């Protein structure tokens, strides 16, 4: 019995002595590098994310944030994570497999703004792989209500499908549009979504209609524009050299650029009668305002306005045969006429908008060109108004579409746009700002330095958005970082000008796939990693060790620093004490 007590006491003393000495032991073992784990869609890839985390625990120190100290990053999902600069170290992507095919929305294009009385088209590129012969259902929702639905059949094993969805706004302000695409039917159906924000405006664009003399073409065109609620038309018609008829605050002539500056578009009837001063005023308006001008040509006269549009010698056909023009614009419609004007050679960079088959060839009778940042449209169908019956042509629709498109593209004094205005709480977006005065006049460079931007929270608190010069003169760029859910506003100010952009952050919002799998593979390879399918998940730890070159290496280990040594130490002392008591010793 005494021998057992002695043995217990000796072992306890040895543990105590070793704890006091704290010896070091050199061992060879694998280190536990720090690895970041990111999900590009935390909702859709929740199960796969949990499986990846289970595989990594124990072999690596896993963090669920893009820390700059990590040795590698594991991306779960089929997209490149945004922002890309947040991803550190080497990269391995784990992507899910879809037995019924693969479906993604690669892009969703939404206009920066729409007018309440107009219709816009949303376009998306949908990629389907392994879904030949299956049905593809496209739905557009304005919040909860369904506003458009379309079903088509997929042709091909790897198809990119361009989807154009019309949308007519029903209310002004900020509208959240959700595009849902489903491949197949039943339990094997695959669904993906994308969302965007659209600003619906009620303010009309300003149009000046100026007729150098009474003109039937200009009169009926003006009436068509006046019936469009998206446009506010101000007009002046010169009835003689010293008399004119005006509506609204129309300038007396076109010679004063400051008087033209409030207008987005200037429509000129009978431009052959414009004076040299008026042509120079229009040129200044085009160059300094970035304005838009429509010339409704009527004669072959070599007039001063031709210096703005170029084109050399012009041709004329008035054979009396009614010809339909073919518009190159998808929504341009058809004009009918028997008299046509066109230049023998278009100026460099000009774009044809409508053609007519006359004199044995295809002639450009409506075309556009540019003067600095300004745009000029020249129309050479002077008698199209005679065939403006809606059953014969689309005279009203053609010109409304042209003028509205010109007005919408005219630069504003302070332009600001968000790359995406509907985000998830973990997303970020880019803010692009353009100061018109600097873009058109280098001497106004100081206006850029006085431009500021703020993110205004739902509570009214403001956070500064840093703006940095972009590649073009007069343009700035900033980044809006992730924030909690809510309705925000981005406020951009420059002098007296102010722009307010809505920004909505919602949980569960998914952006269009910024890259297809082909680009994801290239991006991961550029980061020194590879793609793993979810069926290859067992290879993940070993693959991480390989790309990080994690090798066994000697490490100093202090075994006696473990707090668990107190357990055997206490058991040994307790056993020795119990044996002494049992033997009757104190």
Coordinates of C-alpha atoms in Angstrom, one line a residue:
X1 CA 0.0 0.0 0.0
X2 CA 2.9 2.4 0.9
X3 CA 4.5 1.7 -2.5
X4 CA 1.3 2.9 -4.3
X5 CA 1.2 6.0 -2.2
X6 CA 4.8 6.8 -3.0
X7 CA 4.2 6.2 -6.7
X8 CA 1.3 8.6 -6.7
X9 CA 3.2 11.2 -4.8
X10 CA 6.2 10.9 -7.1
X11 CA 4.1 11.4 -10.2
X12 CA 2.4 14.4 -8.7
X13 CA 5.7 15.9 -7.8
X14 CA 7.0 15.3 -11.3
X15 CA 4.0 17.1 -12.8
X16 CA 4.5 20.0 -10.4
X17 CA 8.3 20.2 -11.2
X18 CA 7.7 20.1 -15.0
X19 CA 5.1 22.8 -14.7
X20 CA 7.6 25.0 -12.8
X21 CA 10.4 24.3 -15.4
X22 CA 8.0 24.7 -18.4
X23 CA 10.1 22.6 -20.8
X24 CA 9.8 23.1 -24.6
X25 CA 9.4 20.3 -27.1
X26 CA 10.3 20.6 -30.8
X27 CA 7.7 18.9 -33.0
X28 CA 6.9 18.8 -36.7
X29 CA 3.3 19.7 -37.6
X30 CA 1.2 21.5 -40.1
X31 CA 0.4 25.1 -39.3
X32 CA -3.2 26.5 -39.3
X33 CA -3.3 29.4 -41.7
X34 CA -6.0 32.0 -41.6
X35 CA -8.6 31.7 -44.4
X36 CA -11.4 34.1 -45.3
X37 CA -14.8 32.6 -46.2
X38 CA -17.1 34.7 -48.5
X39 CA -20.5 33.9 -50.0
X40 CA -21.6 35.8 -53.1
X41 CA -25.3 35.0 -52.3
X42 CA -25.7 34.2 -48.6
X43 CA -29.4 33.1 -49.1
X44 CA -29.1 30.8 -52.2
X45 CA -25.8 29.3 -51.1
X46 CA -26.5 28.9 -47.4
X47 CA -26.3 25.1 -47.3
X48 CA -23.1 25.0 -49.4
X49 CA -21.5 27.7 -47.2
X50 CA -22.2 25.6 -44.0
X51 CA -20.7 22.5 -45.7
X52 CA -17.5 24.5 -46.7
X53 CA -17.2 25.9 -43.2
X54 CA -17.4 22.4 -41.7
X55 CA -14.6 21.2 -44.0
X56 CA -12.3 24.0 -43.1
X57 CA -12.8 24.0 -39.3
X58 CA -9.9 22.3 -37.5
X59 CA -7.4 22.5 -40.3
X60 CA -7.6 26.4 -40.7
X61 CA -8.5 29.4 -38.8
X62 CA -11.7 30.6 -40.6
X63 CA -12.9 34.2 -40.6
X64 CA -16.1 35.3 -42.4
X65 CA -14.8 38.7 -43.5
X66 CA -12.3 39.9 -46.2
X67 CA -9.5 40.7 -43.8
X68 CA -6.2 41.9 -45.3
X69 CA -4.1 39.4 -43.2
X70 CA -5.6 36.2 -44.6
X71 CA -3.4 33.8 -46.6
X72 CA -6.3 32.8 -48.9
X73 CA -10.0 33.4 -49.6
X74 CA -12.6 30.7 -50.3
X75 CA -15.5 32.1 -52.4
X76 CA -18.8 30.2 -52.3
X77 CA -21.1 30.9 -55.3
X78 CA -21.1 31.4 -59.0
X79 CA -20.2 35.1 -59.2
X80 CA -17.2 37.3 -58.7
X81 CA -17.7 38.9 -55.2
X82 CA -18.2 42.6 -55.2
X83 CA -16.2 44.7 -54.5
X84 CA -13.3 42.7 -56.0
X85 CA -10.7 44.7 -54.1
X86 CA -12.0 43.3 -50.8
X87 CA -10.8 39.8 -51.7
X88 CA -7.3 39.1 -50.3
X89 CA -4.7 36.4 -51.0
X90 CA -5.1 33.4 -53.2
X91 CA -8.6 32.3 -54.2
X92 CA -10.5 29.1 -54.4
X93 CA -14.1 29.2 -55.6
X94 CA -16.6 26.5 -54.6
X95 CA -19.6 26.5 -57.0
X96 CA -22.9 24.6 -56.7
X97 CA -23.9 22.0 -59.3
X98 CA -27.4 22.2 -60.9
X99 CA -28.6 18.9 -62.3
X100 CA -31.4 20.6 -64.3
X101 CA -29.1 23.1 -65.9
X102 CA -27.4 26.4 -65.0
X103 CA -29.1 29.8 -65.1
X104 CA -27.8 33.3 -64.5
X105 CA -28.7 36.9 -65.3
X106 CA -25.5 38.4 -66.6
X107 CA -26.7 41.9 -67.0
X108 CA -29.8 44.1 -66.4
X109 CA -29.9 47.5 -68.1
X110 CA -32.3 50.0 -66.7
X111 CA -32.5 53.7 -67.8
X112 CA -31.2 56.2 -65.3
X113 CA -34.7 57.7 -65.3
X114 CA -38.1 57.5 -67.0
X115 CA -40.9 59.8 -67.5
X116 CA -44.3 59.1 -65.9
X117 CA -46.1 59.5 -69.3
X118 CA -43.6 57.4 -71.3
X119 CA -42.6 53.8 -71.6
X120 CA -39.1 52.4 -71.2
X121 CA -37.5 49.0 -72.1
X122 CA -35.5 47.0 -69.6
X123 CA -33.0 44.7 -71.2
X124 CA -31.4 41.7 -69.6
X125 CA -28.9 39.1 -70.8
X126 CA -29.8 35.6 -69.5
X127 CA -27.4 32.7 -69.8
X128 CA -28.7 29.2 -69.9
X129 CA -26.4 26.1 -69.9
X130 CA -27.7 22.6 -70.1
X131 CA -31.3 23.7 -70.6
X132 CA -32.0 23.0 -74.3
X133 CA -35.7 22.5 -74.9
X134 CA -36.8 23.7 -71.5
X135 CA -39.2 26.6 -70.9
X136 CA -37.8 29.9 -69.8
X137 CA -40.2 32.1 -67.8
X138 CA -39.5 35.8 -67.4
X139 CA -41.4 37.9 -64.9
X140 CA -41.1 41.6 -64.0
X141 CA -42.6 42.9 -60.8
X142 CA -43.1 46.5 -59.6
X143 CA -42.7 45.6 -55.9
X144 CA -45.4 42.9 -55.5
X145 CA -47.6 43.5 -58.6
X146 CA -46.7 41.5 -61.7
X147 CA -46.4 43.9 -64.7
X148 CA -45.0 41.6 -67.4
X149 CA -44.6 37.9 -68.1
X150 CA -43.1 36.1 -71.0
X151 CA -42.4 32.4 -71.7
X152 CA -40.1 31.0 -74.4
X153 CA -38.3 27.8 -75.2
X154 CA -34.5 27.6 -74.8
X155 CA -32.6 26.6 -78.0
X156 CA -29.1 25.2 -77.5
X157 CA -27.1 23.8 -74.6
X158 CA -25.3 27.1 -74.0
X159 CA -27.4 30.0 -74.9
X160 CA -27.3 33.7 -74.1
X161 CA -30.8 35.2 -74.5
X162 CA -31.5 38.9 -74.8
X163 CA -34.7 39.7 -73.0
X164 CA -36.4 43.1 -73.5
X165 CA -39.2 43.9 -71.1
X166 CA -41.4 47.0 -71.6
X167 CA -42.4 49.0 -68.5
X168 CA -44.9 51.8 -68.2
X169 CA -44.5 53.7 -64.9
X170 CA -47.7 54.1 -62.9
X171 CA -46.3 56.5 -60.2
X172 CA -43.6 59.1 -59.9
X173 CA -40.6 58.8 -57.6
X174 CA -38.5 55.7 -56.9
X175 CA -39.6 52.4 -58.2
X176 CA -38.0 49.0 -57.3
X177 CA -38.2 46.6 -60.2
X178 CA -37.5 42.9 -59.7
X179 CA -36.8 40.6 -62.6
X180 CA -37.3 36.9 -62.0
X181 CA -36.2 34.2 -64.5
X182 CA -37.2 30.5 -64.1
X183 CA -35.8 27.5 -66.1
X184 CA -37.9 24.4 -66.3
X185 CA -41.0 23.3 -64.3
X186 CA -41.7 21.5 -61.1
X187 CA -39.2 20.5 -58.4
X188 CA -36.2 20.6 -60.8
X189 CA -37.0 24.2 -61.8
X190 CA -34.2 26.7 -61.3
X191 CA -34.9 30.4 -60.5
X192 CA -32.6 33.4 -60.4
X193 CA -33.4 37.0 -59.7
X194 CA -32.0 40.5 -60.2
X195 CA -33.3 43.9 -59.1
X196 CA -32.8 47.5 -60.0
X197 CA -34.1 51.0 -59.1
X198 CA -35.7 53.3 -61.5
X199 CA -36.4 57.0 -61.0
X200 CA -39.7 58.2 -62.6
X201 CA -39.8 61.9 -63.3
X202 CA -42.7 64.2 -63.9
X203 CA -40.8 67.4 -65.0
X204 CA -41.0 67.8 -68.8
X205 CA -37.9 68.4 -71.0
X206 CA -37.7 71.9 -72.5
X207 CA -38.0 72.2 -76.3
X208 CA -37.7 75.4 -78.4
X209 CA -39.4 75.3 -81.8
X210 CA -38.1 78.2 -83.9
X211 CA -39.3 78.7 -87.5
X212 CA -37.4 81.2 -89.6
X213 CA -40.6 81.4 -91.7
X214 CA -44.0 79.7 -91.6
X215 CA -43.5 76.1 -92.5
X216 CA -46.1 73.3 -92.8
X217 CA -43.5 70.7 -91.8
X218 CA -42.4 72.6 -88.7
X219 CA -46.0 73.4 -87.8
X220 CA -47.2 69.8 -87.7
X221 CA -44.1 68.6 -86.1
X222 CA -44.5 71.2 -83.3
X223 CA -48.1 70.1 -82.8
X224 CA -47.0 66.5 -82.4
X225 CA -44.5 67.5 -79.8
X226 CA -47.1 69.7 -77.9
X227 CA -49.3 66.7 -77.5
X228 CA -46.5 64.8 -75.7
X229 CA -46.7 65.3 -71.9
X230 CA -43.0 64.5 -71.6
X231 CA -42.1 67.8 -73.5
X232 CA -42.7 71.5 -72.7
X233 CA -42.7 73.3 -76.1
X234 CA -41.9 77.0 -76.4
X235 CA -42.2 78.4 -80.0
X236 CA -41.5 81.4 -82.2
X237 CA -42.5 81.7 -85.8
X238 CA -41.1 84.6 -87.9
X239 CA -43.9 85.8 -90.1
X240 CA -41.8 88.5 -91.7
X241 CA -38.5 90.2 -91.2
X242 CA -39.8 92.4 -88.4
X243 CA -42.7 90.4 -87.0
X244 CA -43.1 87.0 -85.3
X245 CA -45.6 85.0 -83.2
X246 CA -44.4 83.4 -80.0
X247 CA -45.7 81.2 -77.2
X248 CA -44.0 81.2 -73.8
X249 CA -40.7 82.9 -73.1
X250 CA -39.2 82.2 -76.6
X251 CA -36.0 84.1 -77.5
X252 CA -36.3 86.7 -80.2
X253 CA -33.7 84.9 -82.4
X254 CA -31.1 82.2 -82.1
X255 CA -28.1 84.5 -81.9
X256 CA -27.8 84.6 -78.1
X257 CA -26.5 81.3 -76.6
X258 CA -27.5 82.3 -73.1
X259 CA -31.1 82.6 -74.2
X260 CA -30.9 79.1 -75.7
X261 CA -29.2 77.5 -72.6
X262 CA -32.5 76.6 -70.7
X263 CA -33.6 74.4 -73.6
X264 CA -32.6 70.8 -74.0
X265 CA -33.6 70.7 -77.8
X266 CA -33.9 73.4 -80.4
X267 CA -36.0 72.4 -83.5
X268 CA -35.4 74.8 -86.4
X269 CA -37.8 75.0 -89.3
X270 CA -36.7 76.5 -92.6
X271 CA -33.0 76.6 -91.5
X272 CA -32.0 77.9 -94.9
X273 CA -33.1 81.4 -93.8
X274 CA -30.9 81.5 -90.6
X275 CA -28.4 84.4 -90.5
X276 CA -24.7 83.9 -89.9
X277 CA -25.2 85.4 -86.4
X278 CA -27.9 82.8 -85.6
X279 CA -25.7 79.9 -86.9
X280 CA -22.8 81.1 -84.7
X281 CA -25.2 81.3 -81.7
X282 CA -26.4 77.7 -82.4
X283 CA -22.7 76.6 -82.6
X284 CA -21.9 78.1 -79.3
X285 CA -25.1 76.5 -77.8
X286 CA -23.9 73.1 -79.1
X287 CA -20.3 73.5 -77.9
X288 CA -20.9 75.2 -74.5
X289 CA -24.3 73.8 -73.5
X290 CA -23.9 70.4 -75.2
X291 CA -27.4 71.1 -76.7
X292 CA -29.4 69.2 -79.3
X293 CA -30.5 70.8 -82.6
X294 CA -32.9 69.5 -85.2
X295 CA -32.7 71.1 -88.7
X296 CA -35.8 70.5 -90.9
X297 CA -34.3 71.1 -94.3
X298 CA -36.6 72.1 -97.1
X299 CA -34.5 73.4 -100.1
X300 CA -31.2 72.8 -101.9
X301 CA -30.0 76.3 -101.0
X302 CA -26.4 76.5 -99.8
X303 CA -27.2 78.3 -96.6
X304 CA -24.9 79.2 -93.6
X305 CA -26.3 76.4 -91.4
X306 CA -24.6 73.8 -93.7
X307 CA -21.3 74.7 -92.1
X308 CA -22.5 73.0 -88.9
X309 CA -23.6 69.8 -90.6
X310 CA -21.1 69.4 -93.4
X311 CA -21.8 66.8 -96.0
X312 CA -20.5 68.6 -99.1
X313 CA -22.9 68.9 -102.1
X314 CA -26.5 67.9 -101.6
X315 CA -28.9 66.0 -103.9
X316 CA -32.7 66.4 -104.3
X317 CA -35.4 64.1 -105.6
X318 CA -39.0 65.2 -106.1
X319 CA -40.2 62.8 -108.6
X320 CA -43.7 62.7 -107.1
X321 CA -43.5 59.0 -106.2
X322 CA -44.4 58.4 -102.5
X323 CA -41.6 56.4 -100.8
X324 CA -41.5 55.0 -97.3
X325 CA -38.4 55.7 -95.3
X326 CA -36.8 52.8 -93.3
X327 CA -35.8 53.8 -89.8
X328 CA -32.6 52.4 -88.3
X329 CA -34.1 53.1 -84.8
X330 CA -36.1 50.2 -83.4
X331 CA -39.0 52.5 -82.4
X332 CA -38.6 55.0 -85.1
X333 CA -41.6 54.1 -87.2
X334 CA -42.1 55.0 -90.9
X335 CA -42.2 58.3 -92.7
X336 CA -43.8 58.7 -96.2
X337 CA -42.7 61.3 -98.6
X338 CA -42.3 62.2 -102.3
X339 CA -39.5 64.9 -101.9
X340 CA -36.1 64.1 -100.4
X341 CA -32.9 65.9 -99.7
X342 CA -29.6 64.3 -98.8
X343 CA -25.8 65.0 -98.9
X344 CA -23.7 63.2 -101.5
X345 CA -21.3 62.2 -98.7
X346 CA -22.1 62.2 -95.0
X347 CA -19.6 63.9 -92.7
X348 CA -17.1 61.7 -90.8
X349 CA -18.7 60.0 -87.8
X350 CA -22.3 60.8 -88.9
X351 CA -25.0 58.2 -88.2
X352 CA -27.9 57.4 -90.5
X353 CA -31.3 57.4 -88.8
X354 CA -33.6 56.8 -91.8
X355 CA -33.2 56.0 -95.5
X356 CA -35.3 56.1 -98.6
X357 CA -35.0 54.1 -101.8
X358 CA -34.8 56.9 -104.5
X359 CA -32.8 57.4 -107.7
X360 CA -31.8 53.8 -107.8
X361 CA -30.1 53.7 -104.4
X362 CA -30.5 53.9 -100.6
X363 CA -30.2 57.6 -99.5
X364 CA -29.7 58.9 -96.0
X365 CA -32.7 61.3 -95.6
X366 CA -32.5 61.6 -91.8
X367 CA -29.1 61.5 -90.1
X368 CA -27.2 62.9 -87.1
X369 CA -23.8 64.3 -86.5
X370 CA -21.9 65.9 -83.6
X371 CA -20.5 69.4 -82.9
X372 CA -18.2 69.0 -79.9
X373 CA -20.5 67.7 -77.2
X374 CA -23.6 68.8 -79.0
X375 CA -25.7 66.7 -81.4
X376 CA -27.4 67.8 -84.6
X377 CA -30.1 65.9 -86.4
X378 CA -30.8 66.8 -90.1
X379 CA -34.1 65.8 -91.7
X380 CA -34.5 65.9 -95.5
X381 CA -38.2 64.7 -95.9
X382 CA -39.9 68.2 -96.2
X383 CA -43.3 66.8 -97.4
X384 CA -43.6 64.0 -94.8
X385 CA -46.4 66.0 -93.1
X386 CA -48.7 65.4 -96.0
X387 CA -48.8 61.7 -95.2
X388 CA -49.0 62.0 -91.5
X389 CA -52.2 59.9 -91.3
X390 CA -51.5 57.3 -88.6
X391 CA -52.8 54.6 -90.9
X392 CA -50.2 55.6 -93.5
X393 CA -47.1 56.6 -91.5
X394 CA -45.9 57.3 -88.0
X395 CA -45.1 61.0 -88.4
X396 CA -46.0 61.9 -84.9
X397 CA -44.4 58.9 -83.2
X398 CA -41.2 59.2 -85.2
X399 CA -40.5 62.8 -84.3
X400 CA -41.6 62.4 -80.7
X401 CA -39.2 59.5 -80.3
X402 CA -36.3 61.4 -81.9
X403 CA -36.9 64.6 -79.8
X404 CA -37.5 62.8 -76.5
X405 CA -34.3 60.7 -77.0
X406 CA -32.3 63.9 -77.8
X407 CA -33.7 65.7 -74.8
X408 CA -33.0 62.8 -72.4
X409 CA -29.4 62.7 -73.6
X410 CA -28.7 66.4 -73.3
X411 CA -26.2 67.1 -70.5
X412 CA -27.4 68.7 -67.3
X413 CA -25.3 71.2 -65.4
X414 CA -24.5 68.6 -62.7
X415 CA -24.9 64.9 -63.7
X416 CA -24.7 62.2 -61.1
X417 CA -25.5 58.5 -61.5
X418 CA -25.1 55.4 -59.3
X419 CA -23.9 52.2 -60.9
X420 CA -26.5 50.4 -58.8
X421 CA -29.2 52.0 -56.7
X422 CA -30.7 48.9 -55.1
X423 CA -28.3 47.0 -53.0
X424 CA -27.9 44.2 -50.4
X425 CA -26.5 45.4 -47.0
X426 CA -23.1 43.9 -47.9
X427 CA -22.9 45.5 -51.3
X428 CA -21.2 48.7 -52.5
X429 CA -21.8 50.8 -55.5
X430 CA -20.0 53.4 -57.6
X431 CA -21.0 57.1 -57.9
X432 CA -20.1 58.9 -61.1
X433 CA -20.3 62.7 -61.2
X434 CA -19.9 65.0 -64.3
X435 CA -19.7 68.8 -64.1
X436 CA -20.9 70.1 -67.5
X437 CA -19.1 73.5 -67.2
X438 CA -15.7 71.7 -66.8
X439 CA -16.4 69.0 -69.4
X440 CA -17.1 71.7 -72.0
X441 CA -14.7 74.4 -70.9
X442 CA -11.3 73.5 -69.4
X443 CA -11.0 77.0 -67.8
X444 CA -13.8 76.0 -65.4
X445 CA -11.6 73.3 -63.7
X446 CA -12.1 74.9 -60.2
X447 CA -15.8 73.8 -60.3
X448 CA -14.7 70.2 -60.0
X449 CA -12.9 70.9 -56.7
X450 CA -15.9 72.5 -55.2
X451 CA -18.1 69.4 -55.8
X452 CA -19.2 67.4 -52.8
X453 CA -21.2 64.3 -52.2
X454 CA -22.9 62.9 -49.1
X455 CA -24.8 59.8 -48.2
X456 CA -27.9 60.7 -46.2
X457 CA -29.3 58.0 -43.9
X458 CA -33.0 57.4 -43.2
X459 CA -32.5 59.4 -39.9
X460 CA -31.1 62.4 -41.8
X461 CA -27.4 61.8 -40.8
X462 CA -24.9 62.7 -43.5
X463 CA -21.7 60.8 -44.3
X464 CA -19.1 62.2 -46.7
X465 CA -18.5 60.3 -50.0
X466 CA -15.0 61.0 -51.2
X467 CA -14.8 61.9 -54.8
X468 CA -11.7 61.4 -56.9
X469 CA -10.9 62.7 -60.4
X470 CA -11.8 60.1 -63.1
X471 CA -10.1 59.6 -66.4
X472 CA -12.1 62.3 -68.3
X473 CA -12.0 66.0 -67.6
X474 CA -14.8 67.2 -65.3
X475 CA -15.7 63.8 -64.1
X476 CA -15.4 62.4 -60.6
X477 CA -15.9 59.0 -59.0
X478 CA -16.7 57.8 -55.5
X479 CA -17.7 54.5 -53.8
X480 CA -20.6 54.1 -51.5
X481 CA -19.7 51.5 -48.9
X482 CA -22.0 48.8 -47.3
X483 CA -24.7 50.1 -44.9
X484 CA -27.7 48.6 -43.0
X485 CA -31.0 48.2 -44.7
X486 CA -33.1 51.3 -45.3
X487 CA -34.0 54.1 -47.8
X488 CA -31.0 56.4 -48.3
X489 CA -30.3 59.4 -50.5
X490 CA -27.0 60.4 -52.3
X491 CA -26.8 64.2 -52.4
X492 CA -24.3 65.8 -54.8
X493 CA -23.7 69.6 -54.7
X494 CA -21.7 72.0 -56.8
X495 CA -22.4 75.7 -56.3
X496 CA -26.1 76.3 -56.7
X497 CA -26.6 73.0 -58.5
X498 CA -27.9 70.0 -56.5
X499 CA -28.7 66.4 -57.4
X500 CA -30.4 63.9 -55.2
X501 CA -30.3 60.2 -56.0
X502 CA -32.3 57.5 -54.2
X503 CA -30.5 54.5 -52.8
X504 CA -32.4 51.6 -51.3
X505 CA -30.6 48.8 -49.3
X506 CA -32.7 45.7 -48.7
X507 CA -31.8 42.2 -47.4
X508 CA -32.1 39.5 -50.1
X509 CA -31.4 41.8 -53.0
X510 CA -29.4 40.1 -55.7
X511 CA -27.5 42.0 -58.4
X512 CA -27.1 40.8 -61.9
X513 CA -24.3 38.3 -62.3
X514 CA -21.3 40.6 -62.9
X515 CA -19.5 37.7 -64.6
X516 CA -20.4 34.4 -66.1
X517 CA -18.7 31.2 -65.0
X518 CA -16.1 31.7 -67.8
X519 CA -15.0 35.0 -66.3
X520 CA -15.2 33.5 -62.8
X521 CA -12.7 30.8 -63.9
X522 CA -10.4 33.4 -65.4
X523 CA -10.6 35.7 -62.3
X524 CA -9.9 32.8 -59.9
X525 CA -7.0 31.6 -62.1
X526 CA -5.6 35.1 -62.0
X527 CA -5.6 34.9 -58.3
X528 CA -3.6 31.7 -58.3
X529 CA -6.5 29.3 -57.4
X530 CA -9.0 27.1 -59.1
X531 CA -12.7 26.2 -59.2
X532 CA -14.1 23.3 -57.2
X533 CA -17.6 21.8 -57.6
X534 CA -19.6 21.0 -54.5
X535 CA -19.1 17.3 -55.3
X536 CA -15.3 17.9 -55.0
X537 CA -15.6 19.5 -51.5
X538 CA -13.5 16.8 -49.9
X539 CA -10.5 18.1 -51.9
X540 CA -10.8 21.6 -50.5
X541 CA -8.5 21.4 -47.4
X542 CA -5.7 19.7 -49.4
X543 CA -6.1 22.1 -52.3
X544 CA -5.8 25.1 -50.0
X545 CA -2.6 23.7 -48.4
X546 CA -1.2 23.1 -51.9
X547 CA -1.8 26.6 -53.3
X548 CA -0.6 28.2 -50.0
X549 CA 2.4 25.7 -49.9
X550 CA 1.6 24.7 -46.3
X551 CA 4.3 22.2 -45.4
X552 CA 5.1 20.4 -42.1
X553 CA 7.7 22.5 -40.2
X554 CA 9.3 22.4 -36.7
X555 CA 7.4 24.2 -34.1
X556 CA 8.2 24.8 -30.4
X557 CA 5.6 23.3 -28.2
X558 CA 5.1 23.8 -24.4
X559 CA 3.1 20.8 -23.3
X560 CA 3.0 21.8 -19.6
X561 CA 1.2 25.0 -20.3
X562 CA -2.1 23.2 -20.9
X563 CA -4.6 23.9 -18.1
X564 CA -5.7 20.3 -18.3
X565 CA -2.7 19.1 -16.3
X566 CA -4.5 20.3 -13.2
X567 CA -6.9 17.3 -13.5
X568 CA -4.4 14.4 -13.3
X569 CA -2.4 16.4 -10.6
X570 CA -5.5 16.7 -8.5
X571 CA -6.4 13.0 -9.0
X572 CA -2.9 11.9 -8.0
X573 CA -2.9 14.0 -4.8
X574 CA -6.5 12.9 -3.9
X575 CA -5.6 9.2 -4.5
X576 CA -2.5 9.5 -2.3
X577 CA -4.5 11.2 0.5
X578 CA -7.2 8.5 0.3
X579 CA -4.7 5.7 0.6
X580 CA -3.1 7.3 3.7
X581 CA -6.5 7.8 5.3
X582 CA -7.4 4.2 4.6
X583 CA -4.1 3.0 6.2
X584 CA -5.0 5.1 9.3
X585 CA -2.3 7.7 8.7
X586 CA -2.8 11.4 8.8

